[in-house]
Amino acid sequence: MTTQQIILEEMTPGHLEGAVELSRQVKWPHRREDWELAHSISRGIVALEEERVVATIMMTPYGDKAAAINMVIVDAAMRGRGLGRKMMEEALAKAGERTCCLTATQEGLPLYEKLGFVTTGEIVQHQGEALAVSAPARVSWAESGDLARLEVLDREAFGHDRSALMKRLFERAKFAVIRDEGDTQAFSAIRPFGRGLVIGPVVARNGAEAKALIDFLLAHHQGKFVRVDTDVSTDLAEWLTGRGLAHVGGGITMRRSMATHKESKPAHHRTYALVSQALG
């Protein structure tokens, strides 16, 4: 079987069941609802062999200057035939001049480097049953009118517009916030994902605020299975382990810039403590 006999199509809701089955093959925990979230804000591509989904990829635009490449899976029987590269080329074509980011496995690293991606950091994944902790008094639940402010904080942390993602998360997740004199200055979110719950994004001014936000969410979900993905630079691994969340893996963050525009930078006064485990 060759890649010439495989058809590439725009992903539609009708392909999602096949995508779920493909993710189960590679032992991803994603439910159909997790795929639906990613698909709702992305441009997806599927590879079909006799109508069976054998590869997936999504390009999630963040405004007109940035994008995330995610949900990259190739059926085990189809690997080594150039299909992964073809899927990446199609997704990058949809991204156009946007700066693209992704999280790579060691296996995918050589391909991404050939396509112009460079390593920018490392993500470590923690998960497990949340131990009992106290809810910090300085943290409270977000209110219905907080979305606009949360979008601003998220944009400051990332340096580009993720408002479409934030709107979807606000519909599905519970947000916790830290306020100073009534003005929201930091936030975190928790929502159903995979085997249980996932925390992210967490946007805070310092590590103490990030820990307070996470503790608040863990305190309200004691005994639940929780996943948190952190940038290794935050140095939260030991602290998260003490909360019952064991280190179970991770990935390499990468970036590819083709744009000629001047990219915006995250605000220096704010630490983006955790990656957003919003898609996969």
XYZ file of C-alpha atoms in Angstrom:
280
model
C 0.000 0.000 0.000
C 1.408 3.410 -0.958
C 0.524 6.947 0.031
C -0.763 7.543 -3.538
C -3.717 5.303 -2.628
C -4.528 7.401 0.419
C -6.870 10.378 0.139
C -6.370 13.552 2.188
C -9.527 15.453 3.108
C -10.622 18.325 5.308
C -11.640 16.921 8.685
C -15.387 16.988 9.380
C -17.463 15.873 12.383
C -18.071 12.646 10.496
C -14.388 11.768 10.834
C -14.226 12.157 14.607
C -15.114 8.588 15.530
C -12.300 7.370 13.318
C -9.974 9.906 14.918
C -10.904 8.635 18.385
C -10.116 5.072 17.330
C -6.773 6.188 15.935
C -5.872 7.970 19.162
C -6.732 4.843 21.146
C -4.275 2.924 18.983
C -1.446 5.185 20.154
C -2.771 5.071 23.758
C -3.897 8.685 23.915
C -6.651 9.267 26.509
C -8.694 11.605 24.312
C -12.470 11.200 24.314
C -14.702 12.246 21.431
C -15.458 15.437 23.410
C -11.743 16.267 23.487
C -11.500 15.840 19.726
C -14.622 17.947 19.254
C -13.080 20.813 21.233
C -9.912 20.783 19.143
C -11.877 20.477 15.898
C -14.204 23.363 16.787
C -11.344 25.895 16.711
C -9.038 24.249 14.179
C -8.633 23.315 10.554
C -8.141 19.572 10.540
C -6.931 17.115 7.902
C -7.511 13.377 7.748
C -5.905 10.718 5.591
C -8.348 8.045 4.471
C -7.736 4.535 3.194
C -11.019 3.158 1.871
C -12.862 5.636 4.159
C -10.904 4.541 7.234
C -9.065 7.307 9.077
C -5.359 6.420 9.039
C -3.823 9.801 9.931
C -4.884 13.101 11.484
C -3.472 16.569 12.035
C -4.901 19.917 13.109
C -3.803 23.508 12.605
C -5.249 25.728 15.323
C -4.948 29.416 14.363
C -4.308 32.003 17.064
C -5.329 35.108 15.173
C -3.484 35.751 11.912
C 0.070 35.586 13.296
C 0.405 32.281 15.144
C -0.886 28.718 15.146
C -0.481 25.414 16.945
C 0.019 22.121 15.116
C -1.536 19.297 17.119
C -3.400 15.980 17.081
C -0.698 14.516 14.816
C -1.215 10.754 14.509
C -0.301 8.247 11.801
C -1.610 4.677 11.901
C 1.200 2.293 12.857
C 0.752 0.318 9.623
C 1.221 3.480 7.540
C 4.449 4.782 9.064
C 7.705 5.010 7.171
C 5.997 5.914 3.883
C 6.128 9.700 4.020
C 2.544 10.166 5.157
C 3.529 12.056 8.309
C 5.532 14.552 6.269
C 2.662 14.981 3.795
C 0.227 15.687 6.629
C 2.624 18.237 8.136
C 3.088 19.961 4.784
C -0.685 20.240 4.357
C -1.127 21.691 7.854
C 1.703 24.189 7.365
C 0.184 25.260 4.068
C -3.044 26.048 5.911
C -1.059 28.010 8.497
C 0.423 30.206 5.778
C 2.780 32.847 7.184
C 1.809 32.163 10.798
C 4.478 31.230 13.299
C 3.736 27.612 14.249
C 4.394 25.786 17.505
C 4.027 22.140 18.484
C 5.033 19.617 21.117
C 7.140 16.804 19.681
C 8.024 13.294 20.733
C 11.573 12.059 20.243
C 10.330 9.994 17.290
C 8.854 13.029 15.548
C 11.787 15.337 16.220
C 13.812 14.578 13.036
C 10.859 15.300 10.741
C 9.995 18.561 12.466
C 13.612 19.717 12.308
C 13.674 19.018 8.556
C 10.580 21.185 8.212
C 12.274 24.126 9.921
C 11.144 23.737 13.527
C 13.627 24.529 16.295
C 13.551 23.373 19.903
C 12.379 25.996 22.405
C 11.875 24.012 25.612
C 10.543 20.886 27.264
C 7.157 19.898 28.665
C 6.755 17.448 31.551
C 3.452 15.712 32.227
C 2.182 14.870 35.711
C -0.943 12.941 36.565
C -2.579 10.941 39.333
C -5.203 11.088 42.057
C -5.130 14.487 43.719
C -4.194 14.405 47.400
C -5.983 16.484 50.016
C -4.759 20.085 50.162
C -6.233 23.267 51.590
C -7.865 25.794 49.280
C -5.941 29.114 49.482
C -8.164 31.943 50.683
C -6.786 34.368 48.099
C -8.220 32.308 45.212
C -11.890 32.291 44.180
C -14.033 31.003 41.349
C -14.331 33.155 38.248
C -17.611 34.907 37.500
C -19.612 35.015 34.283
C -18.339 38.471 33.353
C -14.640 37.598 33.684
C -14.012 36.230 30.191
C -12.827 39.464 28.576
C -10.231 40.032 31.314
C -9.056 36.402 31.117
C -8.542 36.794 27.369
C -6.351 39.841 28.002
C -4.229 37.995 30.568
C -3.879 35.002 28.253
C -2.782 37.271 25.400
C -0.194 38.943 27.635
C 1.191 35.552 28.625
C 1.321 34.062 25.131
C 1.974 37.128 23.022
C -0.786 36.258 20.551
C -4.561 35.968 20.328
C -6.115 32.761 21.704
C -9.563 34.262 22.246
C -11.369 31.548 20.248
C -9.796 28.888 22.453
C -10.511 30.851 25.633
C -14.191 31.212 24.708
C -14.501 27.453 24.196
C -12.713 26.736 27.470
C -14.909 29.198 29.340
C -17.915 27.164 28.193
C -16.427 23.840 29.314
C -14.039 24.538 32.194
C -14.202 25.922 35.724
C -11.906 28.928 36.127
C -10.238 30.062 39.333
C -8.865 33.592 39.718
C -6.727 35.776 41.965
C -7.960 39.361 42.316
C -6.149 42.429 43.587
C -8.526 45.178 44.713
C -11.238 43.617 42.568
C -9.111 43.335 39.406
C -8.295 39.824 38.155
C -4.515 39.344 37.911
C -4.073 35.565 37.548
C -6.180 32.558 36.565
C -6.298 28.820 36.039
C -8.809 26.348 34.610
C -9.843 22.745 35.116
C -12.085 20.660 32.868
C -12.952 17.067 31.971
C -10.328 15.480 29.743
C -9.286 11.939 28.958
C -9.320 9.703 32.049
C -10.392 12.473 34.404
C -9.558 16.175 34.591
C -6.862 18.453 33.209
C -5.563 21.707 34.680
C -4.482 24.409 32.237
C -3.874 27.044 31.274
C -2.426 28.671 34.382
C -1.415 32.315 34.002
C 0.224 33.931 37.030
C 2.667 36.668 37.980
C 4.936 34.330 39.933
C 5.360 30.750 41.086
C 3.567 31.318 44.383
C 0.427 32.444 42.568
C 0.633 29.500 40.178
C 0.846 27.059 43.098
C -2.061 28.770 44.874
C -4.245 28.479 41.782
C -3.410 24.789 41.309
C -3.961 24.036 45.004
C -7.359 25.698 44.859
C -8.420 23.443 41.978
C -6.949 20.317 43.564
C -8.664 21.106 46.893
C -12.020 21.057 45.124
C -11.254 17.808 43.282
C -9.614 15.642 45.957
C -9.263 12.012 44.881
C -9.982 12.792 41.233
C -7.613 11.781 38.458
C -5.892 15.000 37.369
C -3.347 15.788 34.641
C -1.079 18.842 34.541
C 1.481 19.648 31.823
C 4.214 22.086 32.860
C 7.161 23.740 31.205
C 10.321 22.290 32.735
C 11.562 25.828 33.400
C 8.861 26.312 36.058
C 10.606 23.720 38.262
C 7.282 22.473 39.666
C 7.933 18.742 39.236
C 8.775 17.910 42.850
C 5.959 20.093 44.152
C 3.393 18.420 41.864
C 4.614 14.968 42.904
C 3.886 15.960 46.489
C 0.306 16.644 45.418
C -0.097 13.066 44.162
C 0.680 13.801 40.503
C 3.511 11.584 39.279
C 5.822 12.452 36.385
C 4.717 10.217 33.502
C 6.347 11.668 30.403
C 6.543 14.806 28.361
C 7.593 16.311 25.056
C 9.766 18.876 23.312
C 8.322 22.281 22.453
C 9.241 23.527 18.982
C 8.652 26.616 16.872
C 8.771 27.494 13.160
C 8.616 31.106 12.057
C 7.940 32.019 8.432
C 6.306 35.396 8.979
C 7.888 38.731 8.183
C 5.775 40.581 10.731
C 7.164 41.609 14.093
C 5.907 39.107 16.636
C 4.492 40.366 19.892
C 6.210 39.284 23.097
C 4.704 38.150 26.402
C 4.586 40.860 29.041
C 7.670 40.705 31.274
C 5.698 41.185 34.479
C 3.683 38.006 34.041
C 4.858 34.393 34.206
C 3.070 31.881 32.025
C 3.492 29.063 34.502
C 1.917 26.116 32.713
C 1.232 25.123 29.169
C -2.392 24.912 28.188
C -3.379 21.267 27.904
C -6.330 22.374 25.855
C -5.995 20.236 22.771
C -3.545 17.400 22.969
